[in-house]
CSV table of C-alpha atoms and ligand atoms in Angstrom, one decimal:
chain,number,residue,atom,x,y,z
A,21,MET,CA,-5.7,23.2,29.5
A,22,SER,CA,-6.6,19.7,30.1
A,23,GLN,CA,-5.4,17.8,32.9
A,24,THR,CA,-4.5,14.8,31.2
A,25,LYS,CA,-0.9,14.3,32.7
A,26,ILE,CA,1.4,12.8,29.8
A,27,MET,CA,4.8,11.4,30.0
A,28,ILE,CA,7.3,11.5,27.2
A,29,THR,CA,10.5,9.5,27.1
A,30,GLY,CA,12.7,10.5,24.7
A,31,ALA,CA,12.0,14.4,25.0
A,32,THR,CA,15.5,15.3,24.0
A,33,GLY,CA,15.3,13.0,20.7
A,34,LEU,CA,14.1,14.5,17.1
A,35,LEU,CA,10.3,13.2,17.5
A,36,GLY,CA,10.6,13.5,21.0
A,37,ARG,CA,11.2,17.3,21.3
A,38,ALA,CA,8.4,18.3,19.0
A,39,LEU,CA,6.4,16.5,21.0
A,40,PHE,CA,7.1,17.9,23.8
A,41,SER,CA,6.8,21.2,22.5
A,42,GLU,CA,3.3,20.6,20.8
A,43,LEU,CA,2.0,18.6,24.1
A,44,ASN,CA,3.2,20.9,26.6
A,45,SER,CA,0.9,23.7,26.3
A,46,ARG,CA,-2.3,21.7,26.4
A,47,PHE,CA,-1.0,19.1,28.4
A,48,ASN,CA,0.6,18.4,31.8
A,49,VAL,CA,3.7,16.9,30.4
A,50,ILE,CA,6.8,15.7,31.7
A,51,GLY,CA,9.3,15.1,30.0
A,52,THR,CA,12.3,12.3,30.2
A,53,GLY,CA,15.4,12.2,28.2
A,54,PHE,CA,19.0,10.2,28.8
A,55,ASN,CA,22.8,11.7,28.3
A,56,ARG,CA,20.8,15.2,26.9
A,57,ALA,CA,18.2,15.4,29.6
A,58,GLU,CA,18.6,19.6,31.2
A,59,GLY,CA,16.2,22.1,32.7
A,60,ASN,CA,12.7,21.1,32.3
A,61,ILE,CA,13.8,17.6,30.9
A,62,ILE,CA,14.2,15.0,34.0
A,63,LYS,CA,16.9,12.5,33.2
A,64,LEU,CA,15.7,9.2,33.3
A,65,ASP,CA,17.8,5.9,32.7
A,66,LEU,CA,15.2,3.7,31.2
A,67,HIS,CA,17.5,0.4,31.7
A,68,ASP,CA,17.6,1.9,35.5
A,69,GLN,CA,14.0,-0.1,36.4
A,70,ASP,CA,14.0,1.2,40.1
A,71,ALA,CA,14.1,4.8,38.7
A,72,VAL,CA,11.5,3.8,36.2
A,73,ALA,CA,8.7,2.4,38.6
A,74,ASN,CA,9.5,5.4,41.0
A,75,SER,CA,9.0,8.0,38.6
A,76,LEU,CA,5.9,6.5,37.4
A,77,ILE,CA,4.8,6.3,40.9
A,78,GLU,CA,5.9,9.8,41.8
A,79,HIS,CA,4.1,11.5,38.4
A,80,LYS,CA,1.2,9.3,37.8
A,81,PRO,CA,1.0,10.0,33.9
A,82,GLN,CA,-2.4,9.0,32.3
A,83,VAL,CA,-0.5,8.4,29.0
A,84,VAL,CA,3.0,7.7,28.5
A,85,ILE,CA,4.7,8.4,24.8
A,86,HIS,CA,7.8,6.1,24.6
A,87,ALA,CA,10.0,7.8,21.7
A,88,ALA,CA,13.2,6.8,23.4
A,89,ALA,CA,15.0,4.3,21.4
A,90,GLU,CA,18.4,3.1,19.4
A,91,ARG,CA,16.7,4.2,16.0
A,92,ASN,CA,19.8,3.8,14.0
A,93,PRO,CA,19.9,0.3,12.1
A,94,ASP,CA,23.6,0.4,11.8
A,95,ILE,CA,24.1,0.6,15.4
A,96,CYS,CA,21.5,-1.7,15.9
A,97,SER,CA,23.1,-4.5,13.8
A,98,ASN,CA,26.5,-3.8,15.5
A,99,LYS,CA,25.3,-3.6,19.0
A,100,PRO,CA,22.3,-6.3,18.9
A,101,GLU,CA,22.6,-6.6,22.4
A,102,GLN,CA,22.3,-2.9,23.5
A,103,ALA,CA,19.3,-1.9,21.0
A,104,ILE,CA,17.1,-5.5,22.1
A,105,ALA,CA,17.8,-3.8,25.8
A,106,LEU,CA,16.7,-0.4,25.2
A,107,ASN,CA,14.0,-1.2,22.1
A,108,VAL,CA,12.7,-4.3,23.8
A,109,ALA,CA,13.4,-4.9,27.3
A,110,ALA,CA,13.2,-1.7,28.6
A,111,SER,CA,9.5,-1.1,26.1
A,112,LYS,CA,8.2,-4.5,28.4
A,113,PHE,CA,8.9,-3.3,31.5
A,114,LEU,CA,7.7,0.0,30.9
A,115,ALA,CA,4.3,-1.0,29.6
A,116,GLU,CA,4.1,-3.5,32.7
A,117,GLN,CA,5.1,-1.3,34.6
A,118,CYS,CA,2.3,1.7,33.2
A,119,GLU,CA,-0.4,-0.7,33.2
A,120,ALA,CA,0.7,-1.3,37.2
A,121,ILE,CA,-0.5,2.6,37.8
A,122,GLY,CA,-3.7,2.4,35.0
A,123,ALA,CA,-1.7,4.6,32.2
A,124,LYS,CA,-2.2,4.4,28.8
A,125,LEU,CA,1.6,3.2,26.9
A,126,ILE,CA,1.9,4.6,23.1
A,127,LEU,CA,5.1,2.9,21.8
A,128,ILE,CA,6.3,4.8,18.9
A,129,SER,CA,7.6,2.0,16.4
A,130,THR,CA,8.7,2.2,12.8
A,131,ASP,CA,7.8,1.3,8.9
A,132,TYR,CA,11.2,-0.8,9.1
A,133,VAL,CA,8.9,-3.5,10.9
A,134,PHE,CA,8.0,-4.5,7.3
A,135,ASP,CA,10.3,-6.2,4.2
A,136,GLY,CA,8.8,-3.2,2.0
A,137,GLN,CA,7.7,-5.9,-0.6
A,138,ASP,CA,4.1,-5.2,-0.6
A,139,ALA,CA,3.4,-2.0,0.2
A,140,PRO,CA,0.8,0.2,1.3
A,141,TYR,CA,0.8,-1.6,4.4
A,142,LEU,CA,-2.4,-1.7,6.8
A,143,GLU,CA,-2.4,-1.4,10.3
A,144,ASN,CA,-2.7,-5.1,10.6
A,145,ALA,CA,-0.6,-5.9,7.9
A,146,ALA,CA,2.0,-9.1,9.0
A,147,PRO,CA,5.5,-7.5,10.1
A,148,ASN,CA,8.1,-9.1,8.3
A,149,PRO,CA,11.4,-6.8,9.3
A,150,LEU,CA,14.7,-7.5,7.7
A,151,ASN,CA,17.3,-6.3,10.0
A,152,LEU,CA,17.8,-5.8,13.4
A,153,TYR,CA,16.5,-2.7,14.4
A,154,GLY,CA,13.1,-3.9,12.7
A,155,GLN,CA,13.1,-7.2,14.6
A,156,SER,CA,13.8,-5.1,18.2
A,157,LYS,CA,11.0,-2.6,17.3
A,158,GLN,CA,8.8,-5.6,16.1
A,159,GLN,CA,10.0,-7.6,19.5
A,160,ALA,CA,8.4,-4.2,21.2
A,161,GLU,CA,5.6,-3.8,19.6
A,162,GLN,CA,4.4,-7.7,20.4
A,163,ALA,CA,5.3,-7.3,24.0
A,164,VAL,CA,4.0,-3.8,24.6
A,165,LEU,CA,0.2,-4.7,22.8
A,166,ALA,CA,0.6,-8.0,24.7
A,167,VAL,CA,0.9,-6.2,28.6
A,168,ALA,CA,-2.5,-4.0,27.9
A,169,LYS,CA,-5.4,-3.8,25.3
A,170,THR,CA,-5.1,0.0,25.9
A,171,HIS,CA,-1.8,0.3,24.9
A,172,SER,CA,-1.0,1.3,21.7
A,173,VAL,CA,1.6,1.4,19.1
A,174,ILE,CA,2.1,4.1,16.4
A,175,ARG,CA,4.4,3.2,13.0
A,176,VAL,CA,5.9,6.4,11.5
A,177,PRO,CA,8.4,6.5,8.5
A,178,VAL,CA,11.6,8.3,7.9
A,179,LEU,CA,11.3,11.6,10.2
A,180,TYR,CA,13.1,14.8,9.9
A,181,GLY,CA,12.0,18.6,11.5
A,182,ASP,CA,14.0,20.7,13.8
A,183,VAL,CA,17.2,19.0,14.3
A,184,THR,CA,19.7,20.0,16.4
A,185,HIS,CA,22.8,19.6,13.5
A,186,LEU,CA,22.4,18.1,10.0
A,187,GLY,CA,23.2,14.7,11.0
A,188,GLU,CA,20.6,14.1,13.3
A,189,SER,CA,18.3,12.4,10.8
A,190,ALA,CA,18.7,9.9,8.1
A,191,VAL,CA,17.1,12.9,5.8
A,192,THR,CA,19.0,16.4,6.6
A,193,THR,CA,22.3,14.3,6.5
A,194,LEU,CA,21.5,14.2,3.0
A,195,ALA,CA,22.3,18.1,2.9
A,196,GLN,CA,25.4,17.6,4.2
A,197,GLN,CA,26.4,15.1,1.4
A,198,LEU,CA,26.0,18.3,-1.0
A,199,SER,CA,28.1,20.7,-2.4
A,200,ALA,CA,28.1,23.2,-4.9
A,201,THR,CA,31.0,22.2,-6.8
A,202,ALA,CA,32.1,18.4,-6.2
A,203,PRO,CA,29.6,15.4,-7.5
A,204,SER,CA,27.6,13.3,-5.0
A,205,SER,CA,25.8,10.1,-5.4
A,206,HIS,CA,22.6,8.9,-3.4
A,207,ASP,CA,20.3,6.2,-3.7
A,208,ASN,CA,17.4,6.5,-6.2
A,209,TRP,CA,16.2,3.4,-5.2
A,210,ALA,CA,14.2,3.0,-1.9
A,211,ILE,CA,10.8,4.8,-1.9
A,212,ARG,CA,10.5,6.8,1.3
A,213,TYR,CA,8.1,9.1,3.0
A,214,PRO,CA,9.0,11.8,4.8
A,215,THR,CA,7.4,12.6,7.4
A,216,HIS,CA,7.7,16.0,9.7
A,217,VAL,CA,8.1,15.3,13.2
A,218,ALA,CA,5.9,18.4,14.2
A,219,ASP,CA,2.7,16.9,11.9
A,220,ILE,CA,3.5,13.5,14.0
A,221,ALA,CA,3.1,15.3,17.0
A,222,MET,CA,-0.2,17.3,16.1
A,223,SER,CA,-1.7,13.8,14.9
A,224,ILE,CA,-0.5,12.5,18.7
A,225,ARG,CA,-2.1,15.5,20.3
A,226,ASP,CA,-5.5,14.8,18.6
A,227,LEU,CA,-5.5,11.0,19.1
A,228,ILE,CA,-4.7,11.4,23.2
A,229,GLN,CA,-8.2,14.1,23.1
A,230,GLN,CA,-9.9,11.0,22.0
A,231,GLN,CA,-8.1,9.0,24.7
A,232,ASP,CA,-10.9,6.5,24.5
A,233,LYS,CA,-10.0,5.1,21.2
A,234,LEU,CA,-6.5,4.6,22.3
A,235,GLY,CA,-5.6,0.8,22.3
A,236,GLY,CA,-3.9,-1.6,18.7
A,237,ILE,CA,-2.3,-0.3,16.3
A,238,PHE,CA,-1.9,3.1,14.3
A,239,HIS,CA,0.4,4.5,11.9
A,240,ILE,CA,1.7,8.5,11.1
A,241,SER,CA,2.7,9.1,7.2
A,242,GLY,CA,3.2,11.7,4.9
A,243,THR,CA,2.2,10.7,1.6
A,244,GLN,CA,4.6,12.6,-0.5
A,245,LYS,CA,6.7,9.4,-2.2
A,246,MET,CA,10.5,10.0,-2.9
A,247,THR,CA,13.9,8.7,-2.9
A,248,LYS,CA,17.3,9.7,-1.1
A,249,TYR,CA,18.3,11.1,-4.6
A,250,GLN,CA,14.7,12.9,-4.8
A,251,MET,CA,15.3,14.8,-1.9
A,252,ALA,CA,18.9,15.4,-2.4
A,253,CYS,CA,17.8,17.1,-5.7
A,254,LEU,CA,15.1,19.2,-3.8
A,255,MET,CA,17.9,20.0,-1.7
A,256,ALA,CA,20.2,21.1,-3.6
A,257,ASP,CA,17.7,23.6,-5.6
A,258,ALA,CA,17.0,24.5,-2.2
A,259,LEU,CA,20.9,26.2,-1.4
A,260,GLY,CA,20.7,26.8,-5.0
A,261,TYR,CA,23.3,24.1,-6.1
A,262,ASP,CA,23.6,22.3,-9.4
A,263,SER,CA,21.2,18.9,-9.1
A,264,ASN,CA,23.2,17.8,-12.0
A,265,LEU,CA,26.4,17.3,-9.9
A,266,LEU,CA,24.2,14.4,-7.9
A,267,GLU,CA,24.3,11.3,-9.3
A,268,PRO,CA,21.5,8.6,-8.7
A,269,LEU,CA,22.2,5.0,-7.5
A,270,GLY,CA,20.2,2.6,-8.9
A,271,GLN,CA,21.0,-0.2,-6.6
A,272,PRO,CA,20.6,-0.1,-2.3
A,273,ASN,CA,24.4,0.5,-0.9
A,274,ASP,CA,23.6,0.3,2.7
A,275,GLY,CA,25.6,-2.3,4.9
A,276,THR,CA,22.3,-3.3,6.9
A,277,PRO,CA,19.6,-4.0,4.5
A,278,ARG,CA,16.7,-1.8,4.2
A,279,PRO,CA,13.6,-2.7,2.8
A,280,TYR,CA,12.2,-1.2,-0.8
A,281,ASN,CA,8.8,0.8,-0.1
A,282,CYS,CA,6.9,0.7,3.3
A,283,ALA,CA,4.1,2.9,2.7
A,284,LEU,CA,2.0,3.1,5.6
A,285,GLU,CA,-1.6,3.8,5.0
A,286,ASN,CA,-3.3,6.0,8.1
A,287,LYS,CA,-6.6,3.6,7.9
A,288,ARG,CA,-7.2,4.3,11.6
A,289,LEU,CA,-6.3,7.9,12.3
A,290,LYS,CA,-7.9,9.3,9.1
A,291,ALA,CA,-11.4,7.7,10.0
A,292,MET,CA,-10.9,9.8,12.9
A,293,GLY,CA,-10.2,13.0,11.0
A,294,ILE,CA,-6.9,13.1,11.8
A,295,HIS,CA,-4.1,13.7,9.4
A,296,TYR,CA,-1.4,16.9,8.9
A,297,GLU,CA,1.1,17.1,5.9
A,298,ARG,CA,3.2,19.9,5.1
A,299,GLY,CA,4.7,20.3,1.7
A,300,PHE,CA,8.3,18.4,2.0
A,301,ALA,CA,10.4,21.1,-0.6
A,302,LYS,CA,9.5,24.2,1.2
A,303,ALA,CA,10.0,22.6,4.9
A,304,ILE,CA,13.4,20.9,4.1
A,305,ALA,CA,14.3,23.8,2.5
A,306,GLU,CA,13.6,25.9,5.7
A,307,ILE,CA,15.4,23.5,7.8
A,308,ILE,CA,18.8,23.3,5.7
A,309,ARG,CA,19.5,27.2,4.5
A,310,ALA,CA,19.3,27.7,8.4
A,311,HIS,CA,22.1,25.4,9.3
A,312,ILE,CA,24.3,25.7,6.1
A,313,ASN,CA,24.0,29.3,6.1
A,314,LYS,CA,25.0,29.8,10.2
B,422,NAP,N1,14.4,9.2,13.1
B,422,NAP,C1,13.7,8.0,12.2
B,422,NAP,O1,13.8,8.3,11.0
B,422,NAP,C2,12.6,7.3,12.8
B,422,NAP,C3,12.1,6.7,11.5
B,422,NAP,C4,10.8,5.5,12.1
B,422,NAP,C5,10.7,5.8,13.6
B,422,NAP,N2,11.8,6.1,14.5
B,422,NAP,C6,11.3,5.8,15.8
B,422,NAP,O2,10.8,7.0,16.4
B,422,NAP,C7,11.6,7.1,17.6
B,422,NAP,C8,12.1,8.5,18.2
B,422,NAP,O3,13.1,8.4,17.2
B,422,NAP,P1,14.0,10.0,17.1
B,422,NAP,O4,14.2,10.1,15.3
B,422,NAP,O5,13.1,10.9,17.8
B,422,NAP,O6,15.4,9.4,18.1
B,422,NAP,P2,16.7,10.3,18.8
B,422,NAP,O7,16.4,11.5,18.4
B,422,NAP,O8,17.8,9.1,18.2
B,422,NAP,O9,16.6,10.3,19.7
B,422,NAP,C9,16.5,9.0,21.0
B,422,NAP,C10,16.0,9.4,22.2
B,422,NAP,O10,16.5,8.0,22.9
B,422,NAP,C11,17.0,8.4,24.3
B,422,NAP,N3,17.5,7.3,25.5
B,422,NAP,C12,18.5,6.6,24.4
B,422,NAP,N4,18.8,5.8,25.7
B,422,NAP,C13,18.3,6.2,26.3
B,422,NAP,C14,18.5,5.4,27.6
B,422,NAP,N5,19.0,4.4,28.0
B,422,NAP,N6,17.1,5.9,28.9
B,422,NAP,C15,16.1,7.0,28.5
B,422,NAP,N7,16.6,7.5,27.2
B,422,NAP,C16,17.3,7.2,26.3
B,422,NAP,C17,17.8,9.6,23.8
B,422,NAP,O11,18.1,10.5,25.0
B,422,NAP,P3,19.0,11.4,25.2
B,422,NAP,O12,19.6,11.5,23.7
B,422,NAP,O13,19.0,12.6,26.2
B,422,NAP,O14,20.7,10.1,25.8
B,422,NAP,C18,16.8,10.3,23.4
B,422,NAP,O15,15.9,11.2,23.5
B,422,NAP,C19,12.0,6.0,18.2
B,422,NAP,O16,11.4,5.2,19.1
B,422,NAP,C20,12.1,5.3,16.5
B,422,NAP,O17,12.6,4.2,16.6
B,422,NAP,C21,12.6,7.1,13.8
């Protein structure tokens, strides 16, 4: 086991849990969460600056993966001050405190920093977020990268994985909207690249093993291109439902504007030989069957 000490914020969340489980067997890992923190996950409120500074001094991690955020675009639009406080101000403070103890920060960011009109996006493409969530993450990126050259940003697209309940991710939520007998409508306009959190965790593991390469922006994304309607059809097949009951919607119907197609090109990580991607249809079938058959 490597002696590298890694702290993960948001270790109770969808991506953070996968990171904790993947990294824990190879590194010395400290997971932090907030409302759901229990057992081996430390409770750390990222708004409490004294607690954040003291926790870093106490644990002295070499790398901090910052996965905690408000990631729901509708909540961000409805509560902008709350979203900016967590996504921007807390990220900036954490970046400064990491620099003070010589730790490298990895900020998890999003494809929503782009407007979706000019895909695919390389790591150095110009962001132009369409909603407050994307704006808050872009501001966090700028703040973190301005603190230290060795701090990093990792942008990821819509995530799925081992959810605590189907409503936990934007992908598995679709399964809740399906019925064996009733029709349902799904967005067939926006192009997405659903990516399994365990694949992202393995890429981050490999990147940390080459710690001298940390710094600047990285993209991690799967390449399976699909709309929510297409994801829902695969889920209907997995559940044995009639996919003719699903209606494709040709126009966006979200309250908060969302980008059309933010395909992320993983140029830097691929050049390092790092890419993991499981088949979506099989992986999502296993996840939703486990919940629907409970
Ligand atoms: N989910 C996606 O589809 C998606 C897509 C693109 C990018 N991302 C980015 O990926 C990262 C991880 O997303 P996720 O889906 O794993 O998020 P998530 O499941 O919603 O988890 C959010 C995490 O933030 C923690 N948190 C919230 N408020 C906090 C506070 N005041 N102090 C400390 N921790 C706090 C939560 O802790 P408790 O639950 O314990 O309170 C939880 O661990 C985020 O940066 C997000 O922007 C996500």
